[in-house]
Coordinates of C-alpha atoms and ligand atoms in Angstrom, one line a residue:
M1 CA 39.1 -36.0 -25.4
N2 CA 38.6 -35.4 -21.7
K3 CA 35.1 -35.4 -20.1
K4 CA 35.1 -31.7 -19.5
R5 CA 35.7 -30.9 -23.2
I6 CA 33.0 -33.4 -24.3
L7 CA 30.5 -31.7 -21.9
A8 CA 31.5 -28.3 -23.2
L9 CA 31.0 -29.5 -26.7
M10 CA 27.6 -30.9 -26.0
L11 CA 26.5 -27.7 -24.2
C12 CA 27.7 -25.5 -27.0
A13 CA 26.2 -27.8 -29.7
A14 CA 22.9 -27.2 -27.9
L15 CA 23.4 -23.5 -28.3
S16 CA 24.4 -24.1 -31.9
I17 CA 28.0 -22.8 -31.4
S18 CA 31.3 -24.5 -31.4
A19 CA 33.0 -25.2 -28.2
F20 CA 36.4 -25.3 -26.5
G21 CA 37.3 -26.0 -22.9
V22 CA 39.2 -22.8 -22.4
E23 CA 40.2 -22.0 -18.8
F24 CA 40.8 -18.5 -17.4
K25 CA 42.1 -17.1 -14.2
E26 CA 39.0 -15.6 -12.7
G27 CA 39.2 -11.7 -12.9
T28 CA 38.8 -8.5 -14.7
Y29 CA 41.3 -7.5 -17.4
V30 CA 41.9 -4.4 -19.4
G31 CA 43.1 -4.2 -23.0
E32 CA 43.7 -1.6 -25.7
A33 CA 44.1 -1.5 -29.4
K34 CA 44.2 1.0 -32.3
G35 CA 40.9 1.4 -34.1
Y36 CA 40.3 2.7 -37.7
R37 CA 41.1 6.2 -36.6
G38 CA 41.0 6.4 -32.9
E39 CA 41.6 4.1 -29.9
V40 CA 39.5 1.4 -28.2
K41 CA 39.8 0.1 -24.7
V42 CA 37.9 -2.8 -23.2
E43 CA 37.4 -4.4 -19.8
V44 CA 36.9 -8.2 -19.9
K45 CA 35.4 -10.1 -17.0
T46 CA 36.1 -13.9 -16.8
S47 CA 35.0 -16.7 -14.6
K48 CA 36.9 -20.0 -14.5
N49 CA 35.8 -21.2 -17.9
K50 CA 33.9 -18.4 -19.6
I51 CA 34.2 -14.8 -20.8
E52 CA 31.4 -13.4 -18.8
E53 CA 31.4 -9.8 -20.0
V54 CA 33.1 -7.4 -22.4
K55 CA 32.7 -3.7 -21.7
V56 CA 34.0 -1.0 -24.0
I57 CA 35.4 1.7 -21.8
K58 CA 36.9 3.9 -24.4
N59 CA 36.0 4.3 -28.1
T60 CA 37.3 7.3 -30.1
D61 CA 36.6 5.8 -33.6
T62 CA 34.0 7.4 -36.0
P63 CA 30.8 8.0 -34.0
I64 CA 27.7 6.1 -34.8
I65 CA 29.5 3.6 -37.1
S66 CA 31.9 2.5 -34.3
E67 CA 29.2 2.5 -31.7
S68 CA 27.4 -0.2 -33.7
A69 CA 30.6 -2.3 -33.4
A70 CA 31.1 -1.4 -29.8
K71 CA 27.6 -2.9 -29.1
K72 CA 27.7 -5.9 -31.3
V73 CA 31.3 -7.3 -31.0
P74 CA 31.2 -7.7 -27.2
E75 CA 27.8 -9.4 -27.5
Q76 CA 29.2 -11.8 -30.2
I77 CA 32.4 -12.6 -28.2
V78 CA 30.4 -13.5 -25.1
K79 CA 27.8 -15.4 -27.1
Y80 CA 30.2 -17.5 -29.1
Q81 CA 33.1 -17.5 -26.6
S82 CA 35.4 -16.7 -29.5
L83 CA 37.6 -13.8 -30.7
R84 CA 36.9 -14.8 -34.4
V85 CA 33.5 -13.2 -34.6
D86 CA 32.2 -11.5 -37.8
G87 CA 32.0 -8.0 -36.3
V88 CA 30.0 -5.3 -38.1
S89 CA 30.1 -4.9 -41.8
G90 CA 31.1 -1.3 -42.6
A91 CA 32.8 -1.0 -39.3
T92 CA 35.5 -3.6 -39.8
G93 CA 38.3 -1.4 -38.5
T94 CA 36.6 -0.9 -35.1
S95 CA 35.4 -4.5 -35.0
R96 CA 39.0 -5.8 -35.5
A97 CA 40.3 -3.3 -32.9
L98 CA 37.8 -4.5 -30.4
T99 CA 38.7 -8.2 -30.8
S100 CA 42.4 -7.2 -30.6
A101 CA 41.7 -5.2 -27.4
V102 CA 39.9 -8.2 -25.9
R103 CA 42.8 -10.5 -27.0
N104 CA 45.3 -8.1 -25.4
A105 CA 43.2 -8.0 -22.2
L106 CA 43.1 -11.8 -22.0
K107 CA 46.8 -12.2 -22.4
N108 CA 47.0 -11.8 -18.6
S109 CA 44.2 -14.3 -17.9
G110 CA 46.2 -17.4 -18.6
A111 CA 43.7 -18.5 -21.3
D112 CA 44.7 -20.4 -24.4
L113 CA 44.4 -17.6 -26.9
K114 CA 44.8 -20.1 -29.8
E115 CA 41.6 -21.8 -28.8
L116 CA 39.8 -18.5 -28.5
N117 CA 40.9 -17.6 -32.0
K118 CA 39.0 -20.5 -33.5
K119 CA 36.0 -19.6 -35.6
P120 CA 32.7 -20.6 -34.1
V121 CA 30.5 -22.8 -36.2
I122 CA 27.2 -21.0 -36.4
E123 CA 24.2 -22.9 -37.7
A124 CA 22.0 -21.0 -40.1
K125 CA 18.7 -20.1 -38.5
K126 CA 15.4 -20.9 -40.1
L127 CA 13.8 -17.6 -41.1
V128 CA 10.4 -17.0 -39.6
K129 CA 7.8 -15.2 -41.8
E130 CA 6.3 -12.1 -40.4
T131 CA 3.9 -9.5 -41.9
Q132 CA 3.5 -6.0 -40.5
N133 CA 1.0 -3.3 -41.5
K134 CA 2.4 0.2 -41.8
D135 CA 1.3 3.6 -43.3
V136 CA 4.7 4.4 -44.7
V137 CA 7.8 2.3 -45.2
V138 CA 11.1 4.2 -45.7
I139 CA 14.0 2.1 -47.2
G140 CA 17.4 3.4 -46.0
A141 CA 18.3 5.3 -42.8
G142 CA 20.7 7.8 -44.4
G143 CA 20.1 11.5 -44.6
A144 CA 17.2 11.4 -47.1
G145 CA 15.5 8.4 -45.4
L146 CA 15.5 9.9 -41.9
V147 CA 14.3 13.3 -43.2
A148 CA 11.5 11.6 -45.2
A149 CA 10.4 9.5 -42.3
I150 CA 10.2 12.5 -40.0
E151 CA 8.2 14.6 -42.5
A152 CA 5.8 11.6 -43.2
K153 CA 5.1 11.3 -39.5
N154 CA 4.7 15.1 -39.0
N155 CA 2.3 15.2 -42.0
G156 CA -0.1 12.6 -40.5
A157 CA 1.3 9.1 -41.1
K158 CA 0.8 7.3 -37.8
N159 CA 2.8 4.3 -38.5
V160 CA 6.2 4.9 -40.1
I161 CA 9.1 2.5 -40.2
V162 CA 12.6 2.8 -41.5
L163 CA 14.4 -0.3 -42.8
E164 CA 18.2 -0.1 -42.7
K165 CA 20.5 -2.7 -44.3
M166 CA 23.5 -2.0 -42.1
A167 CA 24.0 -2.1 -38.3
F168 CA 24.2 1.6 -38.2
A169 CA 22.3 4.6 -39.7
G170 CA 23.8 7.4 -41.8
G171 CA 25.1 5.9 -45.0
N172 CA 27.3 8.2 -47.0
T173 CA 25.7 11.2 -45.3
L174 CA 27.3 10.2 -42.1
I175 CA 30.8 10.0 -43.5
S176 CA 30.5 13.1 -45.6
G177 CA 31.7 16.6 -44.6
G178 CA 28.0 17.4 -44.1
E179 CA 28.2 20.8 -45.8
Y180 CA 25.0 22.3 -47.1
A181 CA 24.7 24.7 -50.0
A182 CA 22.0 27.3 -49.3
P183 CA 21.6 30.6 -51.1
N184 CA 20.8 33.6 -48.9
N185 CA 21.7 31.7 -45.8
W186 CA 22.3 33.3 -42.4
V187 CA 26.2 33.2 -42.7
Q188 CA 26.0 34.9 -46.1
V189 CA 23.7 37.6 -44.7
K190 CA 26.1 38.2 -41.8
K191 CA 29.0 38.5 -44.1
G192 CA 27.1 40.7 -46.5
L193 CA 27.5 38.2 -49.4
K194 CA 25.0 38.5 -52.3
D195 CA 23.4 35.4 -53.6
S196 CA 20.2 34.2 -55.1
N197 CA 18.2 31.0 -55.8
D198 CA 18.7 31.7 -59.5
A199 CA 22.5 31.9 -59.1
F200 CA 22.4 28.5 -57.3
Y201 CA 20.1 27.0 -59.9
N202 CA 22.5 28.2 -62.7
D203 CA 25.5 26.8 -60.8
I204 CA 23.9 23.3 -60.4
L205 CA 22.9 23.1 -64.0
K206 CA 26.2 24.5 -65.3
G207 CA 28.2 22.3 -63.0
G208 CA 26.5 19.3 -64.4
D209 CA 26.9 20.3 -68.0
N210 CA 23.2 21.1 -68.3
E211 CA 22.3 17.4 -68.1
G212 CA 20.1 17.8 -64.9
D213 CA 16.4 18.2 -65.3
P214 CA 15.8 22.0 -64.9
K215 CA 12.4 21.4 -63.1
L216 CA 14.1 19.3 -60.4
V217 CA 17.0 21.7 -60.1
R218 CA 14.5 24.6 -59.7
V219 CA 12.9 22.7 -56.8
L220 CA 16.2 22.1 -55.2
A221 CA 17.4 25.7 -55.6
D222 CA 14.2 27.2 -54.4
N223 CA 13.9 25.0 -51.3
A224 CA 17.5 24.7 -50.2
L225 CA 17.3 27.6 -47.7
S226 CA 14.1 26.5 -46.0
G227 CA 15.6 23.0 -45.8
A228 CA 18.6 24.3 -44.0
E229 CA 16.5 26.4 -41.6
W230 CA 14.3 23.3 -40.9
L231 CA 17.5 21.4 -40.0
K232 CA 18.7 24.2 -37.8
D233 CA 15.4 25.2 -36.1
Y234 CA 13.4 22.0 -36.0
I235 CA 16.0 19.2 -36.1
N236 CA 18.2 21.3 -33.8
M237 CA 21.3 20.9 -35.9
T238 CA 24.2 23.1 -34.9
F239 CA 26.1 24.9 -37.7
E240 CA 29.4 26.5 -37.3
D241 CA 29.7 30.2 -37.8
R242 CA 31.5 29.9 -41.1
Q243 CA 31.1 28.7 -44.6
M244 CA 33.0 26.8 -47.2
F245 CA 33.6 27.6 -50.9
F246 CA 33.3 24.5 -53.1
G247 CA 34.5 24.4 -56.7
G248 CA 31.9 25.2 -59.3
H249 CA 29.8 27.5 -57.0
S250 CA 29.8 31.2 -58.1
V251 CA 29.7 32.4 -54.5
E252 CA 30.6 31.0 -51.1
R253 CA 27.3 29.5 -49.8
S254 CA 28.1 26.2 -48.1
L255 CA 27.1 26.0 -44.4
V256 CA 29.2 23.8 -42.2
P257 CA 27.7 21.5 -39.5
Q258 CA 29.3 21.3 -36.1
G259 CA 32.4 19.2 -36.4
A260 CA 32.4 19.5 -40.2
T261 CA 31.1 15.9 -40.7
G262 CA 27.7 14.3 -41.3
V263 CA 27.7 13.0 -37.7
E264 CA 25.9 16.2 -36.5
M265 CA 23.1 15.7 -39.0
I266 CA 22.6 12.0 -38.6
S267 CA 22.7 12.1 -34.8
K268 CA 20.2 14.9 -34.6
L269 CA 17.9 13.2 -37.2
L270 CA 18.0 10.0 -35.2
A271 CA 17.2 11.8 -32.0
K272 CA 14.2 13.4 -33.7
A273 CA 13.0 10.1 -35.1
E274 CA 13.2 8.6 -31.6
E275 CA 11.3 11.5 -30.2
L276 CA 8.6 10.9 -32.8
N277 CA 8.5 7.2 -32.2
I278 CA 9.8 6.2 -35.6
P279 CA 11.5 2.9 -35.3
V280 CA 14.6 2.1 -37.4
L281 CA 15.0 -1.6 -38.0
Y282 CA 18.8 -2.3 -38.4
E283 CA 20.4 -5.1 -40.4
T284 CA 17.2 -5.6 -42.3
P285 CA 17.8 -5.0 -46.0
A286 CA 14.8 -4.5 -48.2
T287 CA 14.9 -7.0 -51.1
E288 CA 11.8 -6.4 -53.2
L289 CA 9.0 -4.0 -53.8
I290 CA 5.5 -5.5 -53.7
V291 CA 3.2 -4.3 -56.5
D292 CA -0.5 -4.8 -56.7
K293 CA -2.5 -3.6 -59.7
G294 CA 0.2 -1.1 -60.7
R295 CA 0.6 0.4 -57.2
V296 CA 3.5 -0.2 -54.8
T297 CA 1.8 -1.6 -51.7
G298 CA 4.8 -2.9 -49.6
V299 CA 8.3 -4.2 -49.3
K300 CA 9.9 -7.5 -48.6
A301 CA 12.9 -7.5 -46.3
V302 CA 15.1 -10.0 -44.4
S303 CA 16.8 -9.9 -41.1
E304 CA 19.0 -12.5 -39.4
D305 CA 15.9 -14.5 -38.3
K306 CA 12.9 -13.1 -40.1
E307 CA 11.5 -12.9 -43.6
Y308 CA 9.4 -9.7 -43.5
T309 CA 6.5 -8.4 -45.5
F310 CA 5.9 -4.8 -44.7
L311 CA 2.6 -3.6 -46.1
A312 CA 2.6 0.2 -46.7
K313 CA -0.9 1.8 -46.8
D314 CA 0.3 5.2 -48.1
G315 CA 3.5 4.2 -49.8
V316 CA 7.1 3.3 -49.9
I317 CA 10.0 5.8 -50.0
L318 CA 13.2 4.7 -51.6
A319 CA 16.2 6.3 -49.9
T320 CA 18.9 3.7 -50.4
G321 CA 21.6 6.0 -51.7
G322 CA 23.7 5.5 -54.8
F323 CA 25.8 2.5 -56.1
G324 CA 29.4 3.7 -55.4
S325 CA 30.3 0.5 -53.6
N326 CA 28.9 -1.8 -56.3
L327 CA 31.9 -2.4 -58.6
E328 CA 29.9 -4.6 -61.0
M329 CA 27.2 -2.0 -61.4
R330 CA 29.7 0.8 -61.7
V331 CA 31.5 -0.9 -64.5
K332 CA 28.3 -1.9 -66.2
Y333 CA 27.5 1.8 -66.7
N334 CA 30.9 3.3 -66.9
K335 CA 34.0 1.3 -67.8
D336 CA 36.4 4.0 -66.5
V337 CA 35.4 3.5 -62.9
D338 CA 36.9 0.0 -62.6
E339 CA 38.6 -1.9 -59.7
N340 CA 41.6 0.4 -59.8
I341 CA 39.5 3.2 -58.4
L342 CA 38.7 3.0 -54.7
S343 CA 35.5 4.3 -53.2
T344 CA 34.7 6.8 -50.5
N345 CA 31.3 5.1 -49.9
T346 CA 30.2 2.9 -47.0
V347 CA 29.9 -0.7 -48.0
G348 CA 26.1 -0.8 -48.0
I349 CA 25.8 1.7 -50.9
T350 CA 25.2 -0.9 -53.6
G351 CA 22.3 0.5 -55.7
D352 CA 19.7 -1.8 -54.1
G353 CA 16.9 0.8 -54.5
I354 CA 17.8 1.4 -58.1
T355 CA 17.7 -2.3 -58.9
M356 CA 14.4 -2.9 -57.0
A357 CA 12.8 0.1 -58.7
E358 CA 14.1 -0.8 -62.2
K359 CA 12.6 -4.3 -61.7
I360 CA 9.1 -2.8 -61.4
G361 CA 9.5 -0.5 -64.4
A362 CA 11.1 2.7 -63.0
Q363 CA 13.0 4.9 -65.4
L364 CA 16.7 5.2 -64.8
E365 CA 18.6 8.4 -65.7
D366 CA 22.2 9.4 -66.1
M367 CA 23.6 6.1 -64.9
P368 CA 27.1 6.5 -66.5
F369 CA 27.7 9.8 -64.6
I370 CA 29.9 8.7 -61.7
Q371 CA 31.8 11.3 -59.7
T372 CA 35.2 10.7 -58.2
Y373 CA 36.5 12.8 -55.3
P374 CA 40.0 14.1 -56.0
T375 CA 41.7 13.8 -52.7
C376 CA 41.2 10.4 -51.0
D377 CA 43.1 7.9 -48.9
P378 CA 45.4 5.8 -51.2
I379 CA 44.9 2.9 -48.8
S380 CA 41.2 2.8 -48.0
G381 CA 39.6 5.3 -50.5
A382 CA 38.1 7.3 -47.7
L383 CA 37.6 11.0 -48.3
L384 CA 40.4 13.0 -46.7
Y385 CA 39.4 16.1 -44.8
F386 CA 43.0 17.4 -44.8
G387 CA 42.1 18.1 -48.5
D388 CA 39.9 20.9 -47.2
V389 CA 43.0 23.1 -47.1
R390 CA 42.6 23.1 -50.8
L391 CA 39.0 24.3 -50.5
V392 CA 39.9 27.4 -48.5
G393 CA 42.2 28.2 -51.4
G394 CA 45.3 27.4 -49.3
S395 CA 47.1 24.7 -51.2
I396 CA 48.5 23.6 -54.5
L397 CA 48.4 20.2 -56.1
V398 CA 51.6 19.0 -57.6
N399 CA 52.7 15.7 -59.2
Q400 CA 55.8 13.5 -58.6
E401 CA 57.7 15.9 -60.8
G402 CA 57.0 18.8 -58.5
K403 CA 54.7 20.6 -60.9
R404 CA 51.2 21.9 -60.8
F405 CA 48.9 20.3 -63.3
V406 CA 45.3 21.6 -62.7
E407 CA 43.4 24.5 -61.2
E408 CA 43.0 23.5 -57.6
L409 CA 39.4 24.8 -57.4
E410 CA 38.2 23.1 -60.6
R411 CA 35.4 20.7 -60.6
R412 CA 35.9 17.4 -58.8
D413 CA 35.7 15.4 -62.0
V414 CA 38.3 17.5 -63.8
I415 CA 40.7 17.4 -60.9
S416 CA 40.2 13.6 -60.4
M417 CA 40.9 12.8 -64.0
A418 CA 43.9 15.1 -64.1
I419 CA 45.3 13.2 -61.0
K420 CA 44.6 9.9 -62.7
N421 CA 46.8 11.0 -65.6
Q422 CA 49.8 11.8 -63.3
T423 CA 52.8 9.6 -62.4
G424 CA 51.5 6.9 -60.0
N425 CA 47.9 8.2 -60.5
A426 CA 48.5 10.3 -57.4
A427 CA 48.6 13.9 -56.4
Y428 CA 50.5 15.7 -53.6
Q429 CA 48.8 18.5 -51.8
F430 CA 51.3 21.2 -50.7
C431 CA 50.6 23.9 -48.1
D432 CA 52.0 25.8 -45.2
E433 CA 51.2 26.0 -41.5
A434 CA 49.1 29.2 -41.8
Q435 CA 46.7 27.6 -44.3
V436 CA 46.3 24.5 -42.2
K437 CA 45.3 26.8 -39.3
L438 CA 43.0 28.8 -41.5
S439 CA 41.2 25.6 -42.7
G440 CA 40.7 24.3 -39.1
V441 CA 41.4 20.7 -40.3
A442 CA 44.0 19.9 -37.7
E443 CA 41.5 20.8 -35.0
H444 CA 38.4 19.3 -36.5
H445 CA 39.9 16.2 -37.9
A446 CA 42.7 15.4 -35.5
D447 CA 42.2 11.6 -35.7
E448 CA 42.5 11.7 -39.5
V449 CA 45.7 13.8 -39.2
N450 CA 47.2 11.2 -36.8
Y451 CA 46.2 8.4 -39.1
L452 CA 47.8 10.2 -42.1
F453 CA 51.1 10.7 -40.2
N454 CA 51.1 7.1 -38.9
N455 CA 50.5 5.8 -42.4
K456 CA 53.1 8.0 -44.1
L457 CA 50.5 9.8 -46.2
L458 CA 51.3 13.2 -44.7
V459 CA 54.5 14.9 -43.8
K460 CA 55.3 18.0 -41.9
A461 CA 58.8 19.4 -42.5
D462 CA 60.8 22.6 -42.0
T463 CA 61.8 23.0 -45.6
I464 CA 60.2 22.3 -48.9
K465 CA 63.1 20.0 -49.9
E466 CA 62.7 17.9 -46.8
A467 CA 58.9 17.5 -47.4
A468 CA 59.4 16.7 -51.1
D469 CA 62.2 14.2 -50.3
F470 CA 59.8 12.3 -48.0
F471 CA 57.6 11.3 -51.0
G472 CA 60.4 11.3 -53.6
I473 CA 59.0 14.4 -55.3
D474 CA 61.4 16.5 -57.4
A475 CA 62.4 19.0 -54.7
T476 CA 64.1 21.6 -57.0
E477 CA 61.0 21.7 -59.3
L478 CA 58.7 22.0 -56.3
E479 CA 60.7 24.9 -54.9
K480 CA 60.4 26.6 -58.3
T481 CA 56.7 25.8 -58.4
V482 CA 56.1 27.4 -55.0
A483 CA 58.1 30.5 -55.9
K484 CA 56.1 30.9 -59.1
Y485 CA 52.8 30.5 -57.2
N486 CA 53.9 33.1 -54.7
Q487 CA 54.6 35.5 -57.5
Y488 CA 51.1 34.9 -59.0
A489 CA 49.7 35.6 -55.5
K490 CA 51.6 38.9 -55.3
D491 CA 50.4 39.9 -58.8
G492 CA 46.9 38.7 -58.0
K493 CA 46.7 36.4 -61.1
D494 CA 47.6 32.8 -61.6
L495 CA 49.0 32.9 -65.1
E496 CA 49.2 29.1 -65.5
F497 CA 45.9 27.7 -64.2
N498 CA 43.8 30.9 -63.5
K499 CA 43.0 29.7 -60.0
R500 CA 39.8 31.4 -58.8
G501 CA 39.4 33.3 -55.5
K502 CA 42.1 35.3 -53.6
L503 CA 45.6 33.8 -53.9
T504 CA 47.7 33.8 -50.7
P505 CA 51.4 33.3 -51.0
F506 CA 53.0 30.5 -49.0
E507 CA 55.2 31.6 -46.1
A508 CA 58.9 31.8 -46.6
K509 CA 59.6 29.7 -43.6
G510 CA 58.3 26.2 -42.7
P511 CA 56.7 24.1 -41.5
F512 CA 55.3 22.9 -44.8
Y513 CA 53.0 20.0 -45.3
I514 CA 52.6 17.5 -48.2
M515 CA 49.7 15.0 -48.3
K516 CA 49.5 12.2 -50.8
A517 CA 46.1 11.5 -52.3
V518 CA 44.2 9.7 -55.0
P519 CA 40.8 10.0 -56.6
A520 CA 38.0 7.6 -55.5
V521 CA 34.3 7.1 -56.4
H522 CA 32.3 9.5 -54.4
H523 CA 28.8 10.1 -55.8
T524 CA 26.7 8.4 -58.5
M525 CA 24.7 11.1 -60.2
G526 CA 22.5 8.5 -62.0
G527 CA 19.4 6.8 -60.5
I528 CA 15.7 6.6 -60.6
K529 CA 13.7 9.3 -62.2
I530 CA 11.4 11.3 -60.0
D531 CA 9.1 14.3 -60.6
E532 CA 9.0 17.5 -58.6
N533 CA 6.8 15.8 -56.0
A534 CA 9.4 13.0 -55.5
R535 CA 7.1 10.5 -57.1
V536 CA 8.9 7.8 -59.0
I537 CA 8.4 7.8 -62.8
N538 CA 8.2 4.7 -65.0
T539 CA 9.7 4.1 -68.4
K540 CA 6.5 5.3 -70.0
G541 CA 6.8 8.6 -68.2
E542 CA 3.9 7.8 -65.8
V543 CA 3.9 8.1 -62.0
I544 CA 4.3 4.7 -60.2
K545 CA 1.6 5.0 -57.6
G546 CA 2.8 4.5 -54.0
L547 CA 6.5 4.9 -54.7
Y548 CA 8.6 7.9 -53.9
G549 CA 12.4 8.5 -54.1
A550 CA 14.8 10.9 -52.5
G551 CA 18.5 11.4 -52.3
E552 CA 21.4 9.7 -54.1
V553 CA 19.1 6.9 -55.3
T554 CA 17.5 9.4 -57.7
G555 CA 19.0 10.7 -60.9
D556 CA 18.7 13.6 -63.3
I557 CA 19.4 16.4 -60.8
H558 CA 23.1 17.0 -60.8
G559 CA 23.7 16.0 -64.4
T560 CA 27.3 14.9 -65.2
N561 CA 28.7 16.2 -62.0
R562 CA 27.5 17.1 -58.5
L563 CA 29.0 20.2 -56.9
G564 CA 30.3 19.9 -53.4
S565 CA 27.7 20.5 -50.6
D566 CA 24.8 20.1 -53.0
A567 CA 24.0 16.5 -51.9
I568 CA 23.0 17.5 -48.4
A569 CA 20.7 20.2 -49.7
D570 CA 19.3 17.6 -52.2
I571 CA 18.6 14.9 -49.6
T572 CA 17.0 17.4 -47.3
V573 CA 14.8 19.1 -49.9
F574 CA 13.6 15.9 -51.7
G575 CA 13.5 13.9 -48.5
R576 CA 11.0 16.4 -47.1
I577 CA 9.0 16.5 -50.3
A578 CA 8.8 12.7 -50.4
G579 CA 7.7 12.5 -46.8
Q580 CA 5.1 15.2 -47.3
N581 CA 3.7 13.8 -50.5
V582 CA 3.5 10.1 -49.5
V583 CA 0.8 11.3 -47.0
K584 CA -0.8 14.1 -49.0
D585 CA -1.3 11.9 -52.2
N586 CA -3.4 9.5 -50.2
K587 CA -5.6 11.9 -48.3
Ligands
ADP1 P1 21.3 9.6 -49.1 O1 22.5 10.6 -49.1 O2 20.6 9.6 -50.4 O3 20.5 9.7 -47.9 P2 22.9 7.6 -47.8 O4 24.1 7.0 -48.4 O5 23.2 8.6 -46.8 O6 22.0 8.2 -49.0 O7 22.0 6.5 -47.1 C1 21.5 5.4 -47.8 C2 21.2 4.4 -46.7 O8 20.4 3.3 -47.3 C3 22.4 3.7 -46.1 O9 22.3 3.8 -44.7 C4 22.4 2.3 -46.6 O10 23.0 1.4 -45.7 C5 20.9 2.1 -46.8 N1 20.5 1.0 -47.7 C6 21.1 0.7 -48.9 N2 20.5 -0.4 -49.4 C7 19.5 -0.8 -48.6 C8 18.5 -1.8 -48.5 N3 18.4 -2.7 -49.5 N4 17.7 -1.9 -47.5 C9 17.7 -1.0 -46.5 N5 18.7 0.0 -46.4 C10 19.5 0.1 -47.4

């Protein structure tokens, strides 16, 4: 070993990282790579023997999630002088793209890329113990948690903190469509649509086979509109001037946030939290609830270098979401939702809050009720927004044999199970250009559309036959199916599946589209039992003092099946109630 390399090794050992004497031509290099959905571009500055700086100059991947990677990956590369860094859990697509872009940039630097690809040896750090005194500790920086934290602060809690397991906020809320069911909302009023809290209440209960707790459903139905107005007027969320009609609702009542994803809600909630000086501690998962004489008095949590005890004078709010990404827990409660079913959830959604609460005696409800979303990515399980063409009534679902097999606006669970029973456990969504335009998906979700084309999951063709042949679907049958559907549309009645809403015939001329999709776990209806004040209930039916719950972590609201766009209303309504009561109960 030469002297230089020994010196480098010694220096890096002192910094507790591995070392290599890589040499570079001093300069600034630019590299690009394909991200999860979009593109990333980096600028890398090198001195003679070091990567001095990595700057991300373009990032069109999913906002918030990819931004966490864009911050952390360059830091890791510079710190460890390696391209084999861990990246950000939950943002692996962007993390990988960033290291590829740096690698591409360094191709012109004369560096030994093989050396740079070696994994650094990182010594485990000794955790330092730290105790902090708070008024309110919120666990989880998804929709429910951020809403609860803001309300707690505005109701008088001076010292509020949010603990987040991942490197980014948002959870499932962020990657959802973000639609919000609100009876009597402003778009309905403008369109002259009649609706009522009672109609919404009945739809939620009926949609969940009457398994939801009517008292909780009542709270949700009666407060959904004020929650939406609070988001619009206080949180400054922008909503589009349109609505969506989700299966199981008796009337069109679902507001659409700007961009038709959860990004608008999470970014505006984060901005408000910052304005109110509410810190969010990232990569700090809560591990345990602290109980003293029957009251929850705090939370234990860990970060890369600390073992925290957060004492909560007023209380703790659990907002950790569901357990869709926890295969073991899923199968424990429902054997059908096994490893063959992918998940739309972010990786942090592993039921931590449910487990922590159960350990201290909380009552769990409805745990076997796990919802699958019908039209997801057969590769990653991500929810596919191109599927929204179905929600505007503009597509049919067919199987490999070219035949329809379910009412396209049926409940998610019914459609999902129907798809699971088809050849290859997959469905093909057929539509024409006019319906794609009407749904706005190509415009709002351009990255996804590109991704689908690139991965051969979506085809656009001039004829039905050409589109069918792309996926090996029986073309003659599909032509017959389309002709039959067009006749039903003309007659105003779907004689086979009784599809609800207005039927529009497909155009005689192409282009036509077919998307391949599979069902994936989307929402876990089960969770901890709360009362109408968002206070967690124990197995004896008593309130657990100091503990509140909101959002997907709770159960017994949506019954066997949550209707589309009801979750955002739920997290807002109960997030607000939890935030208000954690303070009020202690006055
Ligand atoms: P909801 O829709 O109920 O708000 P989300 O899925 O949007 O639920 O958000 C839940 C959030 O909780 C996610 O950001 C997730 O990473 C976070 N989370 C999950 N488990 C923990 C934990 N143990 N500690 C801190 N945060 C957690």
